[in-house]
PDB file of C-alpha atoms in Angstrom:
ATOM      1  CA  MET A   1      -5.248  -7.733  -1.142  1.00 67.00           C
ATOM      2  CA  CYS A   2      -4.013  -5.866   1.939  1.00 84.00           C
ATOM      3  CA  GLY A   3      -7.091  -4.295   3.468  1.00 88.00           C
ATOM      4  CA  GLY A   4      -5.375  -3.414   6.737  1.00 94.00           C
ATOM      5  CA  VAL A   5      -1.903  -2.956   8.182  1.00 97.00           C
ATOM      6  CA  THR A   6      -0.128  -2.867  11.505  1.00 96.00           C
ATOM      7  CA  PHE A   7       2.948  -0.774  12.307  1.00 96.00           C
ATOM      8  CA  GLN A   8       4.798   0.857  15.174  1.00 94.00           C
ATOM      9  CA  GLN A   9       4.571   4.579  15.828  1.00 90.00           C
ATOM     10  CA  GLU A  10       6.170   6.181  18.858  1.00 88.00           C
ATOM     11  CA  GLN A  11       6.262   2.859  20.760  1.00 90.00           C
ATOM     12  CA  GLU A  12       2.581   2.210  20.024  1.00 95.00           C
ATOM     13  CA  THR A  13       1.161  -0.482  17.733  1.00 95.00           C
ATOM     14  CA  ILE A  14      -1.189   1.048  15.161  1.00 96.00           C
ATOM     15  CA  ARG A  15      -3.752  -0.951  13.175  1.00 96.00           C
ATOM     16  CA  THR A  16      -5.481   0.803  10.340  1.00 96.00           C
ATOM     17  CA  PHE A  17      -7.846  -0.424   7.653  1.00 96.00           C
ATOM     18  CA  PHE A  18      -8.534   0.973   4.195  1.00 95.00           C
ATOM     19  CA  PRO A  19     -12.286   1.525   4.729  1.00 94.00           C
ATOM     20  CA  ASN A  20     -11.431   4.202   7.308  1.00 95.00           C
ATOM     21  CA  PRO A  21     -11.227   7.473   5.307  1.00 95.00           C
ATOM     22  CA  LYS A  22      -8.551   8.752   7.722  1.00 96.00           C
ATOM     23  CA  SER A  23      -6.243   5.762   7.138  1.00 97.00           C
ATOM     24  CA  CYS A  24      -2.606   6.617   6.560  1.00 97.00           C
ATOM     25  CA  LEU A  25       0.365   4.401   5.764  1.00 98.00           C
ATOM     26  CA  PRO A  26       3.945   4.896   7.028  1.00 97.00           C
ATOM     27  CA  VAL A  27       6.273   5.746   4.151  1.00 97.00           C
ATOM     28  CA  ARG A  28      10.062   6.113   4.318  1.00 93.00           C
ATOM     29  CA  SER A  29      11.065   9.542   3.006  1.00 89.00           C
ATOM     30  CA  LYS A  30      14.191  10.205   0.938  1.00 86.00           C
ATOM     31  CA  ARG A  31      15.842  11.437   4.155  1.00 90.00           C
ATOM     32  CA  GLY A  32      15.019   8.180   5.941  1.00 87.00           C
ATOM     33  CA  GLN A  33      12.215   9.539   8.109  1.00 92.00           C
ATOM     34  CA  ILE A  34       8.857   7.791   8.422  1.00 94.00           C
ATOM     35  CA  VAL A  35       5.985   9.969   7.195  1.00 95.00           C
ATOM     36  CA  LEU A  36       2.281   9.088   7.387  1.00 97.00           C
ATOM     37  CA  VAL A  37       0.549   9.529   4.019  1.00 97.00           C
ATOM     38  CA  PRO A  38      -3.215   9.195   3.316  1.00 97.00           C
ATOM     39  CA  TRP A  39      -4.009   5.733   1.946  1.00 97.00           C
ATOM     40  CA  GLY A  40      -5.725   5.949  -1.458  1.00 97.00           C
ATOM     41  CA  ARG A  41      -8.883   7.831  -2.364  1.00 97.00           C
ATOM     42  CA  ARG A  42     -12.505   7.093  -1.602  1.00 95.00           C
ATOM     43  CA  GLU A  43     -15.708   8.429  -3.101  1.00 93.00           C
ATOM     44  CA  LYS A  44     -16.413  11.982  -1.946  1.00 92.00           C
ATOM     45  CA  GLN A  45     -12.714  12.613  -1.228  1.00 93.00           C
ATOM     46  CA  PRO A  46     -11.173  15.437  -3.276  1.00 93.00           C
ATOM     47  CA  GLY A  47      -8.829  14.864  -6.187  1.00 92.00           C
ATOM     48  CA  PHE A  48      -8.715  12.890  -9.387  1.00 93.00           C
ATOM     49  CA  THR A  49      -6.479   9.940  -8.552  1.00 95.00           C
ATOM     50  CA  PRO A  50      -8.173   6.562  -9.007  1.00 95.00           C
ATOM     51  CA  LEU A  51     -10.626   5.409  -6.357  1.00 96.00           C
ATOM     52  CA  GLY A  52      -9.328   2.660  -4.092  1.00 96.00           C
ATOM     53  CA  GLY A  53      -6.118   2.016  -2.241  1.00 96.00           C
ATOM     54  CA  TRP A  54      -4.213  -0.238  -4.634  1.00 95.00           C
ATOM     55  CA  ALA A  55      -2.210   0.101  -7.841  1.00 96.00           C
ATOM     56  CA  ARG A  56      -1.592  -2.918 -10.051  1.00 94.00           C
ATOM     57  CA  LEU A  57       2.079  -3.185 -11.014  1.00 95.00           C
ATOM     58  CA  GLU A  58       1.143  -3.800 -14.648  1.00 94.00           C
ATOM     59  CA  SER A  59      -0.978  -0.614 -14.706  1.00 96.00           C
ATOM     60  CA  ILE A  60       2.001   1.372 -13.404  1.00 96.00           C
ATOM     61  CA  HIS A  61       4.217  -0.050 -16.144  1.00 96.00           C
ATOM     62  CA  SER A  62       1.561   0.667 -18.794  1.00 96.00           C
ATOM     63  CA  GLY A  63       1.488   4.371 -17.839  1.00 96.00           C
ATOM     64  CA  LYS A  64      -1.974   4.531 -16.248  1.00 96.00           C
ATOM     65  CA  TRP A  65      -0.585   6.457 -13.265  1.00 97.00           C
ATOM     66  CA  ASN A  66       1.674   8.871 -15.189  1.00 96.00           C
ATOM     67  CA  ASN A  67      -0.674  11.864 -14.746  1.00 95.00           C
ATOM     68  CA  TYR A  68      -0.307  11.670 -10.957  1.00 96.00           C
ATOM     69  CA  ASN A  69       3.481  12.206 -10.631  1.00 94.00           C
ATOM     70  CA  PRO A  70       3.977   8.611  -9.437  1.00 96.00           C
ATOM     71  CA  ARG A  71       6.980   7.665  -7.361  1.00 96.00           C
ATOM     72  CA  PRO A  72       7.810   4.229  -5.902  1.00 96.00           C
ATOM     73  CA  VAL A  73       8.222   4.284  -2.115  1.00 96.00           C
ATOM     74  CA  LYS A  74       8.679   1.884   0.778  1.00 96.00           C
ATOM     75  CA  ILE A  75       5.663   1.292   3.020  1.00 97.00           C
ATOM     76  CA  MET A  76       7.189   0.435   6.393  1.00 96.00           C
ATOM     77  CA  ILE A  77       4.784  -1.900   8.176  1.00 96.00           C
ATOM     78  CA  ASP A  78       5.065  -4.953  10.402  1.00 96.00           C
ATOM     79  CA  GLY A  79       2.201  -6.882   8.837  1.00 96.00           C
ATOM     80  CA  PHE A  80      -0.924  -6.746   6.727  1.00 94.00           C
ATOM     81  CA  MET A  81      -4.404  -8.219   6.645  1.00 92.00           C
ATOM     82  CA  GLU A  82      -6.155  -9.857   3.736  1.00 89.00           C
ATOM     83  CA  LYS A  83      -9.677 -11.236   3.610  1.00 81.00           C
ATOM     84  CA  ASP A  84     -10.320 -14.598   2.001  1.00 76.00           C
ATOM     85  CA  GLN A  85     -13.215 -15.390  -0.332  1.00 80.00           C
ATOM     86  CA  GLN A  86     -15.503 -16.038   2.648  1.00 80.00           C
ATOM     87  CA  GLY A  87     -14.652 -12.659   4.211  1.00 80.00           C
ATOM     88  CA  ASN A  88     -12.431 -14.038   6.987  1.00 84.00           C
ATOM     89  CA  SER A  89      -9.402 -11.933   7.941  1.00 88.00           C
ATOM     90  CA  HIS A  90      -5.871 -13.357   7.819  1.00 87.00           C
ATOM     91  CA  TRP A  91      -2.807 -11.469   9.103  1.00 93.00           C
ATOM     92  CA  TYR A  92       0.666 -11.843   7.557  1.00 90.00           C
ATOM     93  CA  THR A  93       3.916 -10.679   9.118  1.00 94.00           C
ATOM     94  CA  LEU A  94       6.741  -9.091   7.138  1.00 95.00           C
ATOM     95  CA  GLY A  95      10.386  -9.859   7.860  1.00 93.00           C
ATOM     96  CA  GLU A  96      12.599  -7.137   9.301  1.00 90.00           C
ATOM     97  CA  ASP A  97      14.295  -6.714   5.916  1.00 92.00           C
ATOM     98  CA  GLU A  98      10.984  -6.502   3.975  1.00 95.00           C
ATOM     99  CA  PHE A  99       8.614  -3.722   2.994  1.00 96.00           C
ATOM    100  CA  ILE A 100       5.567  -3.311   0.809  1.00 96.00           C
ATOM    101  CA  GLN A 101       6.049  -1.286  -2.335  1.00 96.00           C
ATOM    102  CA  GLY A 102       3.872   1.784  -2.482  1.00 97.00           C
ATOM    103  CA  LEU A 103       3.055   4.256  -5.219  1.00 98.00           C
ATOM    104  CA  LEU A 104       3.126   7.849  -4.038  1.00 97.00           C
ATOM    105  CA  THR A 105       0.892  10.140  -6.107  1.00 97.00           C
ATOM    106  CA  GLU A 106       0.203  13.857  -6.257  1.00 94.00           C
ATOM    107  CA  ASP A 107      -2.949  15.399  -7.634  1.00 91.00           C
ATOM    108  CA  ALA A 108      -4.474  18.838  -7.072  1.00 85.00           C
ATOM    109  CA  GLY A 109      -1.992  19.443  -4.250  1.00 91.00           C
ATOM    110  CA  ILE A 110      -2.934  16.200  -2.468  1.00 94.00           C
ATOM    111  CA  THR A 111      -0.406  13.439  -1.838  1.00 96.00           C
ATOM    112  CA  ARG A 112      -1.713   9.876  -1.505  1.00 97.00           C
ATOM    113  CA  ILE A 113      -0.198   6.414  -1.232  1.00 98.00           C
ATOM    114  CA  TYR A 114      -1.428   3.287  -3.015  1.00 97.00           C
ATOM    115  CA  VAL A 115      -0.329  -0.280  -2.221  1.00 97.00           C
ATOM    116  CA  VAL A 116       1.293  -1.839  -5.301  1.00 96.00           C
ATOM    117  CA  THR A 117      -0.208  -5.266  -6.028  1.00 93.00           C
ATOM    118  CA  ILE A 118       0.668  -8.262  -8.159  1.00 88.00           C
ATOM    119  CA  THR A 119      -1.249 -11.418  -9.067  1.00 72.00           C
ATOM    120  CA  ASP A 120      -0.072 -14.148  -6.720  1.00 63.00           C
ATOM    121  CA  PRO A 121      -1.437 -17.640  -6.006  1.00 57.00           C
ATOM    122  CA  GLN A 122      -0.850 -17.238  -2.244  1.00 63.00           C
ATOM    123  CA  SER A 123      -3.581 -14.588  -2.157  1.00 52.00           C
ATOM    124  CA  GLN A 124      -6.798 -15.935  -0.687  1.00 61.00           C
ATOM    125  CA  HIS A 125      -8.755 -12.872  -1.817  1.00 53.00           C
ATOM    126  CA  LYS A 126     -11.166 -13.301  -4.729  1.00 55.00           C
ATOM    127  CA  SER A 127      -9.088 -10.807  -6.748  1.00 60.00           C
ATOM    128  CA  THR A 128      -5.908 -12.934  -6.297  1.00 65.00           C
ATOM    129  CA  ARG A 129      -4.081  -9.633  -5.748  1.00 77.00           C
ATOM    130  CA  TRP A 130      -1.197  -9.611  -3.266  1.00 79.00           C
ATOM    131  CA  PRO A 131       0.897  -6.678  -2.066  1.00 93.00           C
ATOM    132  CA  ARG A 132       4.291  -6.455  -3.716  1.00 92.00           C
ATOM    133  CA  ILE A 133       6.712  -7.389  -0.944  1.00 91.00           C
ATOM    134  CA  LEU A 134      10.365  -6.555  -1.519  1.00 92.00           C
ATOM    135  CA  LYS A 135      13.574  -6.686   0.466  1.00 90.00           C
ATOM    136  CA  HIS A 136      15.400  -3.438   1.172  1.00 79.00           C
ATOM    137  CA  GLN A 137      18.231  -4.107  -1.306  1.00 72.00           C
ATOM    138  CA  GLU A 138      15.926  -4.873  -4.277  1.00 53.00           C
ATOM    139  CA  ASN A 139      15.071  -2.407  -7.059  1.00 51.00           C
ATOM    140  CA  ASN A 140      11.672  -0.836  -6.258  1.00 49.00           C
ATOM    141  CA  LEU A 141      10.066  -1.434  -9.664  1.00 51.00           C
ATOM    142  CA  GLY A 142      11.749  -4.756 -10.378  1.00 47.00           C
ATOM    143  CA  GLU A 143      12.737  -3.639 -13.869  1.00 40.00           C
TER     144      GLU A 143
END
């Protein structure tokens, strides 16, 4: 389900995990720059966006996120971590031409990023959710 990520920032390898309330994900801006954006919302954090750090693709298509000015973005990471049903961590590496689709939201002046997920049999997590991995030339929403 993508509970942690690794990426490069200023020649340093960063590992961050969703449970950390200060976690940010690297997002490619419209101008091509990499910007760090807070990852999801946790209890006691301000705003009204959904709690958690993930957005199901089908919930995006059904309009659940429409009140939060949603925008598809590219999360530029090297790899991600998923826990299996026993709680063991497994790391997966993305190819150089791949990214994880993110959903950028705005609410009460706060911008947040959510990892877009799909149901996928390769997920070892009990939710069977897997981050939506795309190649740079693909349409972000797959419509």
